[in-house]
Amino acid sequence: MAILGSVESVDTMTSNAGHRNADLGVRRRTSASADQAVSDSSSKANSLEAESSVSGFDNDRNEIVAGGGGGGGGVENLSSATNGGEKVGNGEDWGRDNLAKFTYRPSAPAHRRIKESPLSSDAIFKQSHAGLFNLCIVVLVAVNSRLIIENLMKYGWLINSGFWFSSRSLRDWPLLMCCLSLPIFPLGAFAVEKLAPKKYISEPVVVTLHIVITTSAVLYPVFVILRCDSAVLSGVTLMLFACIVWLKLVSYAHTNYDMRALAKSVDKVEASSVNYSYDVSLKNLVYFMVAPTLCYQTSYPRTACIRKGWVVRQLIKLVIFTGLMGFIIEQYINPIVKNSQHPLKGNLLYAIERVLKLSVPNLYVWLCMFYCFFHVWLNILAELLRFGDREFYKDWWNAKTVEEYWRMWNMPVHKWMVRHIYFPCIRNGIPKGVAVLIAFLVSAIFHELCIAVPCHIFKFWAFIGIMFQVPLVMITSYLQNKFRNSMVGNTMFWCFFSILGQPMCVLLYYHDLMNRKVNTH
């Protein structure tokens, strides 16, 4: 019996030791399998803490193993619940199941760090709101579809063929010929730059000739438009082309002047720090004149090929959104404007009502115009020319101040202003505030030319509107610094610029144009 008892004792000790070794092996395999499952579970497990990192899962496991989940079970209890370790051989699946059990334990902490609500002011711009954006689009389409149907049922189809094709357009052939003759000014600038390096003409003469050429490029279309009784749309188009040619010629002359100065300088450190090459080439000038940029340089970043299918899709978008603009103008804006009074001469409340009623369709047209020109057309032009830098705009809709808006919404003009107006003023000792004021002054002059000349009226509404941006810049910057809230300045921008400013300018120019026609007839 003693021997039998000894044998049983030995068997018991052996069995206990075996169980301890087995438990140790289970624990080791459990730990290894759980560690292996961490990386997989981060993308597959849809638990309450699916957004946690791998270290978060490790912390959960360590906390549960250490504390036993309040029931003292720990890994040992979980191991005993797997039918004598039958799942141990399954490796990764067994570890993933146990990892899920660790995460779902009642004692596992559900709150680990400080978090803001997604729509709170501190976190709203750090989240993706693509779903809400899609909802807004769906709501806008639904609401405006109802309004369009209601408008058509009430007023009928107000669009006439004269909006697209008019016999009056045949009288605009002088403007067309003027537009086709604009390339003579770049050719004149090229001839001047070709003579300058060879010392055939002195530097003061070069500067004088460029001033004459660039000034003529603007005054010549102005003279043609004022001499002809042309349509407003034709005149605006010609003036836009003329202003673009002027901006490009100024950049061409200014850049070549600077490159000649670098070539003459003894210290070539500044020239070697950039991609410097002074080459007066007609090919470079022709490419620059048609490229979607206003800043001249001898070479540009280029893409590898032209995506023909992409160009076709963009052209379809251009046609659709251009037609949408025409529909809104004829069906909504024209009736509102015709039934209005001069905003500065009639009843004040009635004028405010007309401005607010005009603000929504005007905003739609403005957004469509921005999308058609800055996104669709400039990208089509860049694709056809393989022009690489396509940052034609930034996220101006998030602008916290009016100054940010003007820096982000029209990048070609902004880069031109910074390169040829702002920094030259700074280098010549002009204070920063005065340099900004000069930039706004140049912008205001060209806005006035593009609107007042085709309308044959010079009331300076566009000029005043642009210069009014200067105090708005200071006001929105002050509010941004005072409240430290990006929503305040952004709301101010939308209210003053889009809801009030643009409709007011439309009404002012329309009634002044109608009064001029009445007086002339």
PDB file of N, CA and C in Angstrom, residues 388-423:
ATOM      1  N   GLY A 388       1.951  71.515 -65.901  1.00  0.00           N
ATOM      2  CA  GLY A 388       1.943  70.683 -64.701  1.00  0.00           C
ATOM      3  C   GLY A 388       1.358  71.330 -63.463  1.00  0.00           C
ATOM      4  N   ASP A 389       1.641  72.600 -63.210  1.00  0.00           N
ATOM      5  CA  ASP A 389       1.204  73.254 -61.981  1.00  0.00           C
ATOM      6  C   ASP A 389      -0.250  73.698 -62.135  1.00  0.00           C
ATOM      7  N   ARG A 390      -1.160  72.942 -61.556  1.00  0.00           N
ATOM      8  CA  ARG A 390      -2.587  73.205 -61.733  1.00  0.00           C
ATOM      9  C   ARG A 390      -3.253  73.689 -60.450  1.00  0.00           C
ATOM     10  N   GLU A 391      -2.507  74.376 -59.622  1.00  0.00           N
ATOM     11  CA  GLU A 391      -3.079  74.981 -58.427  1.00  0.00           C
ATOM     12  C   GLU A 391      -3.673  76.336 -58.816  1.00  0.00           C
ATOM     13  N   PHE A 392      -4.823  76.281 -59.478  1.00  0.00           N
ATOM     14  CA  PHE A 392      -5.470  77.501 -59.933  1.00  0.00           C
ATOM     15  C   PHE A 392      -6.278  78.163 -58.826  1.00  0.00           C
ATOM     16  N   TYR A 393      -6.530  77.456 -57.761  1.00  0.00           N
ATOM     17  CA  TYR A 393      -7.257  77.983 -56.611  1.00  0.00           C
ATOM     18  C   TYR A 393      -6.936  77.103 -55.409  1.00  0.00           C
ATOM     19  N   LYS A 394      -7.201  77.640 -54.232  1.00  0.00           N
ATOM     20  CA  LYS A 394      -7.095  76.876 -52.994  1.00  0.00           C
ATOM     21  C   LYS A 394      -8.478  76.818 -52.346  1.00  0.00           C
ATOM     22  N   ASP A 395      -8.540  76.335 -51.135  1.00  0.00           N
ATOM     23  CA  ASP A 395      -9.836  76.188 -50.470  1.00  0.00           C
ATOM     24  C   ASP A 395     -10.310  77.535 -49.934  1.00  0.00           C
ATOM     25  N   TRP A 396     -10.638  78.439 -50.868  1.00  0.00           N
ATOM     26  CA  TRP A 396     -11.068  79.782 -50.494  1.00  0.00           C
ATOM     27  C   TRP A 396     -12.369  79.769 -49.721  1.00  0.00           C
ATOM     28  N   TRP A 397     -13.193  78.724 -49.892  1.00  0.00           N
ATOM     29  CA  TRP A 397     -14.472  78.650 -49.188  1.00  0.00           C
ATOM     30  C   TRP A 397     -14.283  78.499 -47.671  1.00  0.00           C
ATOM     31  N   ASN A 398     -13.068  78.140 -47.234  1.00  0.00           N
ATOM     32  CA  ASN A 398     -12.759  78.073 -45.805  1.00  0.00           C
ATOM     33  C   ASN A 398     -12.055  79.326 -45.303  1.00  0.00           C
ATOM     34  N   ALA A 399     -12.012  80.379 -46.116  1.00  0.00           N
ATOM     35  CA  ALA A 399     -11.280  81.589 -45.740  1.00  0.00           C
ATOM     36  C   ALA A 399     -11.851  82.184 -44.450  1.00  0.00           C
ATOM     37  N   LYS A 400     -10.954  82.452 -43.510  1.00  0.00           N
ATOM     38  CA  LYS A 400     -11.364  83.029 -42.220  1.00  0.00           C
ATOM     39  C   LYS A 400     -11.387  84.547 -42.261  1.00  0.00           C
ATOM     40  N   THR A 401     -10.718  85.139 -43.231  1.00  0.00           N
ATOM     41  CA  THR A 401     -10.716  86.588 -43.410  1.00  0.00           C
ATOM     42  C   THR A 401     -10.852  86.895 -44.898  1.00  0.00           C
ATOM     43  N   VAL A 402     -11.197  88.135 -45.209  1.00  0.00           N
ATOM     44  CA  VAL A 402     -11.289  88.535 -46.613  1.00  0.00           C
ATOM     45  C   VAL A 402      -9.916  88.480 -47.272  1.00  0.00           C
ATOM     46  N   GLU A 403      -8.869  88.783 -46.517  1.00  0.00           N
ATOM     47  CA  GLU A 403      -7.520  88.715 -47.067  1.00  0.00           C
ATOM     48  C   GLU A 403      -7.181  87.288 -47.511  1.00  0.00           C
ATOM     49  N   GLU A 404      -7.559  86.301 -46.701  1.00  0.00           N
ATOM     50  CA  GLU A 404      -7.315  84.907 -47.084  1.00  0.00           C
ATOM     51  C   GLU A 404      -8.076  84.552 -48.354  1.00  0.00           C
ATOM     52  N   TYR A 405      -9.291  85.048 -48.481  1.00  0.00           N
ATOM     53  CA  TYR A 405     -10.063  84.766 -49.694  1.00  0.00           C
ATOM     54  C   TYR A 405      -9.332  85.273 -50.929  1.00  0.00           C
ATOM     55  N   TRP A 406      -8.856  86.516 -50.905  1.00  0.00           N
ATOM     56  CA  TRP A 406      -8.189  87.073 -52.082  1.00  0.00           C
ATOM     57  C   TRP A 406      -6.861  86.383 -52.354  1.00  0.00           C
ATOM     58  N   ARG A 407      -6.273  85.746 -51.354  1.00  0.00           N
ATOM     59  CA  ARG A 407      -5.021  85.015 -51.568  1.00  0.00           C
ATOM     60  C   ARG A 407      -5.252  83.616 -52.109  1.00  0.00           C
ATOM     61  N   MET A 408      -6.481  83.106 -52.024  1.00  0.00           N
ATOM     62  CA  MET A 408      -6.706  81.700 -52.357  1.00  0.00           C
ATOM     63  C   MET A 408      -7.643  81.461 -53.523  1.00  0.00           C
ATOM     64  N   TRP A 409      -8.503  82.416 -53.861  1.00  0.00           N
ATOM     65  CA  TRP A 409      -9.549  82.073 -54.828  1.00  0.00           C
ATOM     66  C   TRP A 409      -9.067  82.178 -56.277  1.00  0.00           C
ATOM     67  N   ASN A 410      -8.073  83.012 -56.563  1.00  0.00           N
ATOM     68  CA  ASN A 410      -7.580  83.182 -57.933  1.00  0.00           C
ATOM     69  C   ASN A 410      -6.054  83.149 -57.875  1.00  0.00           C
ATOM     70  N   MET A 411      -5.491  81.942 -57.911  1.00  0.00           N
ATOM     71  CA  MET A 411      -4.055  81.793 -57.704  1.00  0.00           C
ATOM     72  C   MET A 411      -3.217  82.387 -58.842  1.00  0.00           C
ATOM     73  N   PRO A 412      -3.609  82.309 -60.117  1.00  0.00           N
ATOM     74  CA  PRO A 412      -2.801  82.967 -61.157  1.00  0.00           C
ATOM     75  C   PRO A 412      -2.632  84.467 -60.927  1.00  0.00           C
ATOM     76  N   VAL A 413      -3.730  85.161 -60.581  1.00  0.00           N
ATOM     77  CA  VAL A 413      -3.630  86.597 -60.320  1.00  0.00           C
ATOM     78  C   VAL A 413      -2.876  86.862 -59.027  1.00  0.00           C
ATOM     79  N   HIS A 414      -3.115  86.031 -58.012  1.00  0.00           N
ATOM     80  CA  HIS A 414      -2.416  86.225 -56.735  1.00  0.00           C
ATOM     81  C   HIS A 414      -0.902  86.092 -56.910  1.00  0.00           C
ATOM     82  N   LYS A 415      -0.481  85.063 -57.633  1.00  0.00           N
ATOM     83  CA  LYS A 415       0.957  84.889 -57.861  1.00  0.00           C
ATOM     84  C   LYS A 415       1.528  86.066 -58.650  1.00  0.00           C
ATOM     85  N   TRP A 416       0.768  86.571 -59.615  1.00  0.00           N
ATOM     86  CA  TRP A 416       1.230  87.733 -60.381  1.00  0.00           C
ATOM     87  C   TRP A 416       1.359  88.955 -59.475  1.00  0.00           C
ATOM     88  N   MET A 417       0.359  89.188 -58.634  1.00  0.00           N
ATOM     89  CA  MET A 417       0.397  90.330 -57.725  1.00  0.00           C
ATOM     90  C   MET A 417       1.589  90.250 -56.779  1.00  0.00           C
ATOM     91  N   VAL A 418       1.814  89.088 -56.212  1.00  0.00           N
ATOM     92  CA  VAL A 418       2.926  88.918 -55.270  1.00  0.00           C
ATOM     93  C   VAL A 418       4.259  89.113 -55.982  1.00  0.00           C
ATOM     94  N   ARG A 419       4.377  88.594 -57.192  1.00  0.00           N
ATOM     95  CA  ARG A 419       5.657  88.596 -57.906  1.00  0.00           C
ATOM     96  C   ARG A 419       5.996  89.953 -58.501  1.00  0.00           C
ATOM     97  N   HIS A 420       4.990  90.656 -59.019  1.00  0.00           N
ATOM     98  CA  HIS A 420       5.263  91.870 -59.788  1.00  0.00           C
ATOM     99  C   HIS A 420       4.754  93.162 -59.151  1.00  0.00           C
ATOM    100  N   ILE A 421       3.995  93.059 -58.051  1.00  0.00           N
ATOM    101  CA  ILE A 421       3.513  94.260 -57.369  1.00  0.00           C
ATOM    102  C   ILE A 421       3.999  94.292 -55.917  1.00  0.00           C
ATOM    103  N   TYR A 422       3.629  93.277 -55.157  1.00  0.00           N
ATOM    104  CA  TYR A 422       3.851  93.319 -53.709  1.00  0.00           C
ATOM    105  C   TYR A 422       5.336  93.302 -53.342  1.00  0.00           C
ATOM    106  N   PHE A 423       6.064  92.280 -53.779  1.00  0.00           N
ATOM    107  CA  PHE A 423       7.474  92.174 -53.387  1.00  0.00           C
ATOM    108  C   PHE A 423       8.355  93.263 -54.007  1.00  0.00           C
TER     109      PHE A 423
END
